[in-house]
Amino acid sequence: MNISRKSRNLIMAAYLGPLALGLGAIATRVDAQNAAAPPQAATAQAADSKNDELRNRVTAALHTDPYFYDGHVTVSVENGVVVLRGFVFSDWDLRDALRLAKQAAGDSQVVDNLSIKEGGRR
């Protein structure tokens, strides 16, 4: 098969031209998608840091109170809402945990998922 150099170059350009242009368009779209991602990631990191700060503040408040045993209480923050989980040993401990958490949380809502285990030991 004898094809002239000019014909061969035209055939190659016909096949490779759209391929090169298509890959260039894909690369541009990917760059555009990546450019929009960092502000969302920064917002998520800011929310995570606020949640961590709130969790640490409530945990410290429960731990530093001399009349409350926090060994069986875990604190988590979900979308800015403080959640207390675990168990306490009396109704008084339950009220104390909620009072301390609400004071430390400020304007954030506090959800009580604590149970009372009567007759327990600290």
JSON list of C-alpha atoms in Angstrom, two decimals, residues 53-65 70 75 100 104:
[
{"chain": "A", "resi": 53, "resn": "GLU", "atom": "CA", "xyz": [-13.78, 23.35, 70.06]},
{"chain": "A", "resi": 54, "resn": "LEU", "atom": "CA", "xyz": [-17.35, 22.99, 71.34]},
{"chain": "A", "resi": 55, "resn": "ARG", "atom": "CA", "xyz": [-16.81, 19.31, 72.24]},
{"chain": "A", "resi": 56, "resn": "ASN", "atom": "CA", "xyz": [-13.58, 20.13, 74.09]},
{"chain": "A", "resi": 57, "resn": "ARG", "atom": "CA", "xyz": [-15.25, 22.98, 75.98]},
{"chain": "A", "resi": 58, "resn": "VAL", "atom": "CA", "xyz": [-18.17, 20.80, 77.14]},
{"chain": "A", "resi": 59, "resn": "THR", "atom": "CA", "xyz": [-15.88, 17.88, 78.01]},
{"chain": "A", "resi": 60, "resn": "ALA", "atom": "CA", "xyz": [-13.65, 20.17, 80.06]},
{"chain": "A", "resi": 61, "resn": "ALA", "atom": "CA", "xyz": [-16.65, 21.64, 81.89]},
{"chain": "A", "resi": 62, "resn": "LEU", "atom": "CA", "xyz": [-17.91, 18.17, 82.85]},
{"chain": "A", "resi": 63, "resn": "HIS", "atom": "CA", "xyz": [-14.44, 17.02, 83.89]},
{"chain": "A", "resi": 64, "resn": "THR", "atom": "CA", "xyz": [-13.52, 20.04, 86.01]},
{"chain": "A", "resi": 65, "resn": "ASP", "atom": "CA", "xyz": [-16.70, 20.03, 88.12]},
{"chain": "A", "resi": 70, "resn": "ASP", "atom": "CA", "xyz": [-17.73, 12.08, 84.00]},
{"chain": "A", "resi": 75, "resn": "VAL", "atom": "CA", "xyz": [-19.58, 14.13, 74.46]},
{"chain": "A", "resi": 100, "resn": "LEU", "atom": "CA", "xyz": [-22.87, 21.97, 82.96]},
{"chain": "A", "resi": 104, "resn": "ALA", "atom": "CA", "xyz": [-20.42, 25.36, 78.35]}
]
